[in-house]
Amino acid sequence: MDVHQAIRERYSVRSYLPDPIPEDKLMRVMEAARLAPSAKNRQPWKFVLVTEQQKRDALAGFARNPFVSEAPVCIVAVCTEKDWMLSSGVHAYAVDVAIAIDHITLAAVAEGLGTCWIGDFDQQPARELLKIPDEHIIVELLPIGYPADVPGDKKRKDLREIICWETFS
Ligand SMILES: Cc1cc2nc3c(=O)[nH]c(=O)nc-3n(C[C@H](O)[C@H](O)[C@H](O)COP(=O)(O)O)c2cc1C
């Protein structure tokens, strides 16, 4: 699938079929995360693939979103170097891990799967559930599975609103 088509077709899937994801399909999606760029190529990430129903239910509770446990897999994207700063003053980890997650969401579309970024969740209980050390941070939860809903309209700002040339305006 062409990358532009994947970008157009991706949407936040908030209802999933219970069908399991074949492992080779899931691994092709995760390979897209592995190949993502990161500052100084530090690859400061680890992805916990959660399939057990009880754990998915608990994550859905921490996210206050029942659909999170409908998906057969919840990818928990963990940053393993959260204090690292770019010389620009920007925290590298949120950028690095977000790129990897975005690769996952687009590769998922190419595999006929859907995802939804979940940034609204309780960090500490999720970390305890998955035995993630305190020095690491969960950046996002990402349920992944076969969509059971249909995309709505893409509501986005006009291109003219978000670009300017030469100076900020
Ligand atoms: C960093 C980030 C965090 C998000 N957190 C949530 C969330 O906690 N719950 C949710 O339902 N959607 C969440 N979303 C999905 C956005 O609401 C969604 O991407 C946006 O409304 C655009 O819709 P689309 O993904 O269908 O194109 C998040 C998206 C991003 C990028």
PDB file of N, CA and C in Angstrom, residues 55-137:
ATOM      1  N   LYS A  55      -5.592  -8.429  31.687  1.00  0.00           N
ATOM      2  CA  LYS A  55      -4.700  -7.252  31.628  1.00  0.00           C
ATOM      3  C   LYS A  55      -5.299  -6.192  30.709  1.00  0.00           C
ATOM      4  N   ARG A  56      -5.875  -6.626  29.582  1.00  0.00           N
ATOM      5  CA  ARG A  56      -6.493  -5.648  28.661  1.00  0.00           C
ATOM      6  C   ARG A  56      -7.664  -4.953  29.336  1.00  0.00           C
ATOM      7  N   ASP A  57      -8.425  -5.727  30.114  1.00  0.00           N
ATOM      8  CA  ASP A  57      -9.552  -5.119  30.846  1.00  0.00           C
ATOM      9  C   ASP A  57      -9.032  -4.076  31.831  1.00  0.00           C
ATOM     10  N   ALA A  58      -7.932  -4.419  32.502  1.00  0.00           N
ATOM     11  CA  ALA A  58      -7.378  -3.476  33.487  1.00  0.00           C
ATOM     12  C   ALA A  58      -6.901  -2.206  32.779  1.00  0.00           C
ATOM     13  N   LEU A  59      -6.233  -2.370  31.645  1.00  0.00           N
ATOM     14  CA  LEU A  59      -5.751  -1.190  30.894  1.00  0.00           C
ATOM     15  C   LEU A  59      -6.927  -0.333  30.442  1.00  0.00           C
ATOM     16  N   ALA A  60      -7.999  -0.996  29.996  1.00  0.00           N
ATOM     17  CA  ALA A  60      -9.200  -0.255  29.570  1.00  0.00           C
ATOM     18  C   ALA A  60      -9.751   0.558  30.743  1.00  0.00           C
ATOM     19  N   GLY A  61      -9.692  -0.037  31.942  1.00  0.00           N
ATOM     20  CA  GLY A  61     -10.151   0.683  33.137  1.00  0.00           C
ATOM     21  C   GLY A  61      -9.275   1.893  33.422  1.00  0.00           C
ATOM     22  N   PHE A  62      -7.952   1.726  33.297  1.00  0.00           N
ATOM     23  CA  PHE A  62      -7.036   2.851  33.558  1.00  0.00           C
ATOM     24  C   PHE A  62      -7.243   3.971  32.524  1.00  0.00           C
ATOM     25  N   ALA A  63      -7.743   3.572  31.333  1.00  0.00           N
ATOM     26  CA  ALA A  63      -7.968   4.556  30.261  1.00  0.00           C
ATOM     27  C   ALA A  63      -9.431   5.038  30.240  1.00  0.00           C
ATOM     28  N   ARG A  64     -10.261   4.447  31.112  1.00  0.00           N
ATOM     29  CA  ARG A  64     -11.688   4.800  31.159  1.00  0.00           C
ATOM     30  C   ARG A  64     -12.325   4.692  29.762  1.00  0.00           C
ATOM     31  N   ASN A  65     -11.900   3.676  29.025  1.00  0.00           N
ATOM     32  CA  ASN A  65     -12.368   3.490  27.647  1.00  0.00           C
ATOM     33  C   ASN A  65     -12.548   1.996  27.382  1.00  0.00           C
ATOM     34  N   PRO A  66     -13.789   1.467  27.467  1.00  0.00           N
ATOM     35  CA  PRO A  66     -14.003   0.022  27.312  1.00  0.00           C
ATOM     36  C   PRO A  66     -13.470  -0.550  25.996  1.00  0.00           C
ATOM     37  N   PHE A  67     -13.458   0.255  24.933  1.00  0.00           N
ATOM     38  CA  PHE A  67     -13.040  -0.308  23.639  1.00  0.00           C
ATOM     39  C   PHE A  67     -11.571  -0.741  23.639  1.00  0.00           C
ATOM     40  N   VAL A  68     -10.802  -0.196  24.574  1.00  0.00           N
ATOM     41  CA  VAL A  68      -9.372  -0.561  24.636  1.00  0.00           C
ATOM     42  C   VAL A  68      -9.216  -2.067  24.839  1.00  0.00           C
ATOM     43  N   SER A  69     -10.138  -2.696  25.585  1.00  0.00           N
ATOM     44  CA  SER A  69      -9.995  -4.140  25.817  1.00  0.00           C
ATOM     45  C   SER A  69     -10.703  -4.971  24.751  1.00  0.00           C
ATOM     46  N   GLU A  70     -11.449  -4.341  23.854  1.00  0.00           N
ATOM     47  CA  GLU A  70     -12.063  -5.100  22.745  1.00  0.00           C
ATOM     48  C   GLU A  70     -11.004  -5.597  21.769  1.00  0.00           C
ATOM     49  N   ALA A  71      -9.987  -4.774  21.545  1.00  0.00           N
ATOM     50  CA  ALA A  71      -8.943  -5.154  20.580  1.00  0.00           C
ATOM     51  C   ALA A  71      -8.169  -6.352  21.137  1.00  0.00           C
ATOM     52  N   PRO A  72      -7.791  -7.306  20.271  1.00  0.00           N
ATOM     53  CA  PRO A  72      -7.115  -8.517  20.768  1.00  0.00           C
ATOM     54  C   PRO A  72      -5.719  -8.257  21.328  1.00  0.00           C
ATOM     55  N   VAL A  73      -5.133  -7.120  20.946  1.00  0.00           N
ATOM     56  CA  VAL A  73      -3.793  -6.773  21.441  1.00  0.00           C
ATOM     57  C   VAL A  73      -3.797  -5.297  21.838  1.00  0.00           C
ATOM     58  N   CYS A  74      -3.150  -5.007  22.955  1.00  0.00           N
ATOM     59  CA  CYS A  74      -2.907  -3.603  23.283  1.00  0.00           C
ATOM     60  C   CYS A  74      -1.388  -3.419  23.321  1.00  0.00           C
ATOM     61  N   ILE A  75      -0.901  -2.562  22.438  1.00  0.00           N
ATOM     62  CA  ILE A  75       0.542  -2.278  22.411  1.00  0.00           C
ATOM     63  C   ILE A  75       0.798  -1.155  23.409  1.00  0.00           C
ATOM     64  N   VAL A  76       1.656  -1.428  24.367  1.00  0.00           N
ATOM     65  CA  VAL A  76       1.977  -0.406  25.366  1.00  0.00           C
ATOM     66  C   VAL A  76       3.376   0.114  25.041  1.00  0.00           C
ATOM     67  N   ALA A  77       3.429   1.362  24.595  1.00  0.00           N
ATOM     68  CA  ALA A  77       4.698   1.947  24.113  1.00  0.00           C
ATOM     69  C   ALA A  77       5.408   2.615  25.288  1.00  0.00           C
ATOM     70  N   VAL A  78       6.578   2.065  25.610  1.00  0.00           N
ATOM     71  CA  VAL A  78       7.321   2.507  26.792  1.00  0.00           C
ATOM     72  C   VAL A  78       8.591   3.225  26.357  1.00  0.00           C
ATOM     73  N   CYS A  79       8.870   4.356  26.987  1.00  0.00           N
ATOM     74  CA  CYS A  79      10.155   5.018  26.745  1.00  0.00           C
ATOM     75  C   CYS A  79      11.132   4.612  27.839  1.00  0.00           C
ATOM     76  N   THR A  80      12.326   4.218  27.417  1.00  0.00           N
ATOM     77  CA  THR A  80      13.325   3.724  28.364  1.00  0.00           C
ATOM     78  C   THR A  80      14.400   4.769  28.679  1.00  0.00           C
ATOM     79  N   GLU A  81      14.264   5.979  28.098  1.00  0.00           N
ATOM     80  CA  GLU A  81      15.255   7.048  28.374  1.00  0.00           C
ATOM     81  C   GLU A  81      14.523   8.373  28.444  1.00  0.00           C
ATOM     82  N   LYS A  82      13.683   8.520  29.468  1.00  0.00           N
ATOM     83  CA  LYS A  82      12.755   9.655  29.430  1.00  0.00           C
ATOM     84  C   LYS A  82      13.398  11.006  29.741  1.00  0.00           C
ATOM     85  N   ASP A  83      14.596  11.017  30.304  1.00  0.00           N
ATOM     86  CA  ASP A  83      15.181  12.302  30.694  1.00  0.00           C
ATOM     87  C   ASP A  83      16.061  12.922  29.615  1.00  0.00           C
ATOM     88  N   TRP A  84      16.240  12.218  28.512  1.00  0.00           N
ATOM     89  CA  TRP A  84      17.176  12.692  27.503  1.00  0.00           C
ATOM     90  C   TRP A  84      16.614  13.887  26.741  1.00  0.00           C
ATOM     91  N   MET A  85      17.382  14.971  26.714  1.00  0.00           N
ATOM     92  CA  MET A  85      16.928  16.203  26.039  1.00  0.00           C
ATOM     93  C   MET A  85      17.740  16.432  24.774  1.00  0.00           C
ATOM     94  N   LEU A  86      17.100  16.957  23.753  1.00  0.00           N
ATOM     95  CA  LEU A  86      17.825  17.424  22.571  1.00  0.00           C
ATOM     96  C   LEU A  86      18.444  18.777  22.909  1.00  0.00           C
ATOM     97  N   SER A  87      19.503  19.171  22.196  1.00  0.00           N
ATOM     98  CA  SER A  87      20.129  20.463  22.496  1.00  0.00           C
ATOM     99  C   SER A  87      19.164  21.622  22.238  1.00  0.00           C
ATOM    100  N   SER A  88      18.100  21.367  21.516  1.00  0.00           N
ATOM    101  CA  SER A  88      17.077  22.393  21.263  1.00  0.00           C
ATOM    102  C   SER A  88      16.207  22.649  22.478  1.00  0.00           C
ATOM    103  N   GLY A  89      16.348  21.803  23.514  1.00  0.00           N
ATOM    104  CA  GLY A  89      15.500  21.960  24.691  1.00  0.00           C
ATOM    105  C   GLY A  89      14.233  21.113  24.622  1.00  0.00           C
ATOM    106  N   VAL A  90      14.116  20.347  23.553  1.00  0.00           N
ATOM    107  CA  VAL A  90      12.940  19.477  23.403  1.00  0.00           C
ATOM    108  C   VAL A  90      13.248  18.103  23.999  1.00  0.00           C
ATOM    109  N   HIS A  91      12.304  17.554  24.762  1.00  0.00           N
ATOM    110  CA  HIS A  91      12.461  16.184  25.262  1.00  0.00           C
ATOM    111  C   HIS A  91      12.450  15.219  24.079  1.00  0.00           C
ATOM    112  N   ALA A  92      13.517  14.452  23.934  1.00  0.00           N
ATOM    113  CA  ALA A  92      13.609  13.566  22.763  1.00  0.00           C
ATOM    114  C   ALA A  92      12.589  12.438  22.815  1.00  0.00           C
ATOM    115  N   TYR A  93      12.277  11.968  24.024  1.00  0.00           N
ATOM    116  CA  TYR A  93      11.543  10.703  24.094  1.00  0.00           C
ATOM    117  C   TYR A  93      10.155  10.768  23.478  1.00  0.00           C
ATOM    118  N   ALA A  94       9.457  11.880  23.735  1.00  0.00           N
ATOM    119  CA  ALA A  94       8.084  11.946  23.228  1.00  0.00           C
ATOM    120  C   ALA A  94       8.104  11.963  21.694  1.00  0.00           C
ATOM    121  N   VAL A  95       9.113  12.642  21.143  1.00  0.00           N
ATOM    122  CA  VAL A  95       9.246  12.695  19.681  1.00  0.00           C
ATOM    123  C   VAL A  95       9.581  11.298  19.142  1.00  0.00           C
ATOM    124  N   ASP A  96      10.623  10.697  19.724  1.00  0.00           N
ATOM    125  CA  ASP A  96      11.081   9.388  19.230  1.00  0.00           C
ATOM    126  C   ASP A  96       9.964   8.345  19.284  1.00  0.00           C
ATOM    127  N   VAL A  97       9.343   8.247  20.443  1.00  0.00           N
ATOM    128  CA  VAL A  97       8.346   7.182  20.601  1.00  0.00           C
ATOM    129  C   VAL A  97       7.114   7.471  19.742  1.00  0.00           C
ATOM    130  N   ALA A  98       6.776   8.741  19.598  1.00  0.00           N
ATOM    131  CA  ALA A  98       5.617   9.078  18.751  1.00  0.00           C
ATOM    132  C   ALA A  98       5.869   8.669  17.299  1.00  0.00           C
ATOM    133  N   ILE A  99       7.091   8.845  16.830  1.00  0.00           N
ATOM    134  CA  ILE A  99       7.392   8.435  15.443  1.00  0.00           C
ATOM    135  C   ILE A  99       7.183   6.933  15.289  1.00  0.00           C
ATOM    136  N   ALA A 100       7.716   6.178  16.249  1.00  0.00           N
ATOM    137  CA  ALA A 100       7.580   4.707  16.174  1.00  0.00           C
ATOM    138  C   ALA A 100       6.103   4.311  16.209  1.00  0.00           C
ATOM    139  N   ILE A 101       5.338   4.976  17.068  1.00  0.00           N
ATOM    140  CA  ILE A 101       3.904   4.652  17.153  1.00  0.00           C
ATOM    141  C   ILE A 101       3.221   4.987  15.824  1.00  0.00           C
ATOM    142  N   ASP A 102       3.595   6.106  15.240  1.00  0.00           N
ATOM    143  CA  ASP A 102       2.965   6.469  13.972  1.00  0.00           C
ATOM    144  C   ASP A 102       3.303   5.451  12.876  1.00  0.00           C
ATOM    145  N   HIS A 103       4.558   4.982  12.875  1.00  0.00           N
ATOM    146  CA  HIS A 103       4.890   3.908  11.925  1.00  0.00           C
ATOM    147  C   HIS A 103       3.952   2.716  12.134  1.00  0.00           C
ATOM    148  N   ILE A 104       3.721   2.389  13.403  1.00  0.00           N
ATOM    149  CA  ILE A 104       2.838   1.248  13.709  1.00  0.00           C
ATOM    150  C   ILE A 104       1.437   1.500  13.148  1.00  0.00           C
ATOM    151  N   THR A 105       0.921   2.710  13.376  1.00  0.00           N
ATOM    152  CA  THR A 105      -0.474   2.965  12.954  1.00  0.00           C
ATOM    153  C   THR A 105      -0.615   2.870  11.433  1.00  0.00           C
ATOM    154  N   LEU A 106       0.407   3.305  10.709  1.00  0.00           N
ATOM    155  CA  LEU A 106       0.324   3.266   9.235  1.00  0.00           C
ATOM    156  C   LEU A 106       0.548   1.852   8.711  1.00  0.00           C
ATOM    157  N   ALA A 107       1.503   1.138   9.302  1.00  0.00           N
ATOM    158  CA  ALA A 107       1.731  -0.252   8.884  1.00  0.00           C
ATOM    159  C   ALA A 107       0.487  -1.089   9.195  1.00  0.00           C
ATOM    160  N   ALA A 108      -0.186  -0.765  10.288  1.00  0.00           N
ATOM    161  CA  ALA A 108      -1.410  -1.497  10.653  1.00  0.00           C
ATOM    162  C   ALA A 108      -2.454  -1.355   9.544  1.00  0.00           C
ATOM    163  N   VAL A 109      -2.602  -0.142   9.023  1.00  0.00           N
ATOM    164  CA  VAL A 109      -3.573   0.082   7.936  1.00  0.00           C
ATOM    165  C   VAL A 109      -3.230  -0.809   6.745  1.00  0.00           C
ATOM    166  N   ALA A 110      -1.954  -0.867   6.411  1.00  0.00           N
ATOM    167  CA  ALA A 110      -1.519  -1.683   5.266  1.00  0.00           C
ATOM    168  C   ALA A 110      -1.822  -3.166   5.494  1.00  0.00           C
ATOM    169  N   GLU A 111      -1.964  -3.558   6.770  1.00  0.00           N
ATOM    170  CA  GLU A 111      -2.263  -4.963   7.101  1.00  0.00           C
ATOM    171  C   GLU A 111      -3.756  -5.188   7.336  1.00  0.00           C
ATOM    172  N   GLY A 112      -4.566  -4.153   7.071  1.00  0.00           N
ATOM    173  CA  GLY A 112      -6.015  -4.295   7.271  1.00  0.00           C
ATOM    174  C   GLY A 112      -6.438  -4.170   8.725  1.00  0.00           C
ATOM    175  N   LEU A 113      -5.550  -3.602   9.549  1.00  0.00           N
ATOM    176  CA  LEU A 113      -5.829  -3.469  10.986  1.00  0.00           C
ATOM    177  C   LEU A 113      -6.095  -2.017  11.346  1.00  0.00           C
ATOM    178  N   GLY A 114      -6.689  -1.817  12.498  1.00  0.00           N
ATOM    179  CA  GLY A 114      -6.925  -0.464  12.990  1.00  0.00           C
ATOM    180  C   GLY A 114      -6.288  -0.279  14.358  1.00  0.00           C
ATOM    181  N   THR A 115      -6.104   0.972  14.731  1.00  0.00           N
ATOM    182  CA  THR A 115      -5.474   1.329  16.007  1.00  0.00           C
ATOM    183  C   THR A 115      -6.145   2.585  16.552  1.00  0.00           C
ATOM    184  N   CYS A 116      -5.854   2.891  17.798  1.00  0.00           N
ATOM    185  CA  CYS A 116      -6.256   4.195  18.334  1.00  0.00           C
ATOM    186  C   CYS A 116      -5.233   4.619  19.383  1.00  0.00           C
ATOM    187  N   TRP A 117      -4.652   5.785  19.194  1.00  0.00           N
ATOM    188  CA  TRP A 117      -3.734   6.326  20.198  1.00  0.00           C
ATOM    189  C   TRP A 117      -4.527   6.572  21.481  1.00  0.00           C
ATOM    190  N   ILE A 118      -3.990   6.139  22.602  1.00  0.00           N
ATOM    191  CA  ILE A 118      -4.631   6.432  23.885  1.00  0.00           C
ATOM    192  C   ILE A 118      -3.589   7.086  24.796  1.00  0.00           C
ATOM    193  N   GLY A 119      -3.747   8.406  24.953  1.00  0.00           N
ATOM    194  CA  GLY A 119      -2.823   9.138  25.818  1.00  0.00           C
ATOM    195  C   GLY A 119      -3.448   9.493  27.151  1.00  0.00           C
ATOM    196  N   ASP A 120      -4.755   9.230  27.261  1.00  0.00           N
ATOM    197  CA  ASP A 120      -5.482   9.573  28.478  1.00  0.00           C
ATOM    198  C   ASP A 120      -5.647   8.300  29.318  1.00  0.00           C
ATOM    199  N   PHE A 121      -4.692   8.044  30.205  1.00  0.00           N
ATOM    200  CA  PHE A 121      -4.741   6.837  31.047  1.00  0.00           C
ATOM    201  C   PHE A 121      -3.919   7.099  32.309  1.00  0.00           C
ATOM    202  N   ASP A 122      -4.177   6.278  33.319  1.00  0.00           N
ATOM    203  CA  ASP A 122      -3.439   6.430  34.584  1.00  0.00           C
ATOM    204  C   ASP A 122      -2.095   5.714  34.487  1.00  0.00           C
ATOM    205  N   GLN A 123      -1.036   6.478  34.579  1.00  0.00           N
ATOM    206  CA  GLN A 123       0.324   5.966  34.352  1.00  0.00           C
ATOM    207  C   GLN A 123       0.746   4.921  35.397  1.00  0.00           C
ATOM    208  N   GLN A 124       0.610   5.253  36.672  1.00  0.00           N
ATOM    209  CA  GLN A 124       1.216   4.418  37.714  1.00  0.00           C
ATOM    210  C   GLN A 124       0.611   3.009  37.786  1.00  0.00           C
ATOM    211  N   PRO A 125      -0.732   2.889  37.817  1.00  0.00           N
ATOM    212  CA  PRO A 125      -1.278   1.528  37.875  1.00  0.00           C
ATOM    213  C   PRO A 125      -0.957   0.718  36.615  1.00  0.00           C
ATOM    214  N   ALA A 126      -0.884   1.389  35.463  1.00  0.00           N
ATOM    215  CA  ALA A 126      -0.549   0.669  34.223  1.00  0.00           C
ATOM    216  C   ALA A 126       0.887   0.149  34.316  1.00  0.00           C
ATOM    217  N   ARG A 127       1.773   0.996  34.855  1.00  0.00           N
ATOM    218  CA  ARG A 127       3.174   0.584  35.011  1.00  0.00           C
ATOM    219  C   ARG A 127       3.286  -0.606  35.966  1.00  0.00           C
ATOM    220  N   GLU A 128       2.535  -0.536  37.063  1.00  0.00           N
ATOM    221  CA  GLU A 128       2.580  -1.634  38.045  1.00  0.00           C
ATOM    222  C   GLU A 128       2.038  -2.921  37.442  1.00  0.00           C
ATOM    223  N   LEU A 129       0.927  -2.823  36.714  1.00  0.00           N
ATOM    224  CA  LEU A 129       0.312  -4.012  36.101  1.00  0.00           C
ATOM    225  C   LEU A 129       1.305  -4.765  35.218  1.00  0.00           C
ATOM    226  N   LEU A 130       2.104  -3.991  34.455  1.00  0.00           N
ATOM    227  CA  LEU A 130       2.993  -4.603  33.458  1.00  0.00           C
ATOM    228  C   LEU A 130       4.428  -4.712  33.938  1.00  0.00           C
ATOM    229  N   LYS A 131       4.643  -4.395  35.250  1.00  0.00           N
ATOM    230  CA  LYS A 131       5.979  -4.504  35.863  1.00  0.00           C
ATOM    231  C   LYS A 131       7.014  -3.656  35.126  1.00  0.00           C
ATOM    232  N   ILE A 132       6.603  -2.452  34.758  1.00  0.00           N
ATOM    233  CA  ILE A 132       7.501  -1.529  34.066  1.00  0.00           C
ATOM    234  C   ILE A 132       8.257  -0.729  35.125  1.00  0.00           C
ATOM    235  N   PRO A 133       9.599  -0.748  35.094  1.00  0.00           N
ATOM    236  CA  PRO A 133      10.374  -0.050  36.121  1.00  0.00           C
ATOM    237  C   PRO A 133      10.010   1.432  36.213  1.00  0.00           C
ATOM    238  N   ASP A 134      10.141   1.990  37.431  1.00  0.00           N
ATOM    239  CA  ASP A 134       9.747   3.380  37.690  1.00  0.00           C
ATOM    240  C   ASP A 134      10.503   4.388  36.829  1.00  0.00           C
ATOM    241  N   GLU A 135      11.732   4.057  36.427  1.00  0.00           N
ATOM    242  CA  GLU A 135      12.510   5.034  35.651  1.00  0.00           C
ATOM    243  C   GLU A 135      12.044   5.124  34.194  1.00  0.00           C
ATOM    244  N   HIS A 136      11.156   4.243  33.788  1.00  0.00           N
ATOM    245  CA  HIS A 136      10.604   4.296  32.433  1.00  0.00           C
ATOM    246  C   HIS A 136       9.217   4.940  32.466  1.00  0.00           C
ATOM    247  N   ILE A 137       8.733   5.321  31.288  1.00  0.00           N
ATOM    248  CA  ILE A 137       7.400   5.931  31.238  1.00  0.00           C
ATOM    249  C   ILE A 137       6.609   5.355  30.063  1.00  0.00           C
TER     250      ILE A 137
END
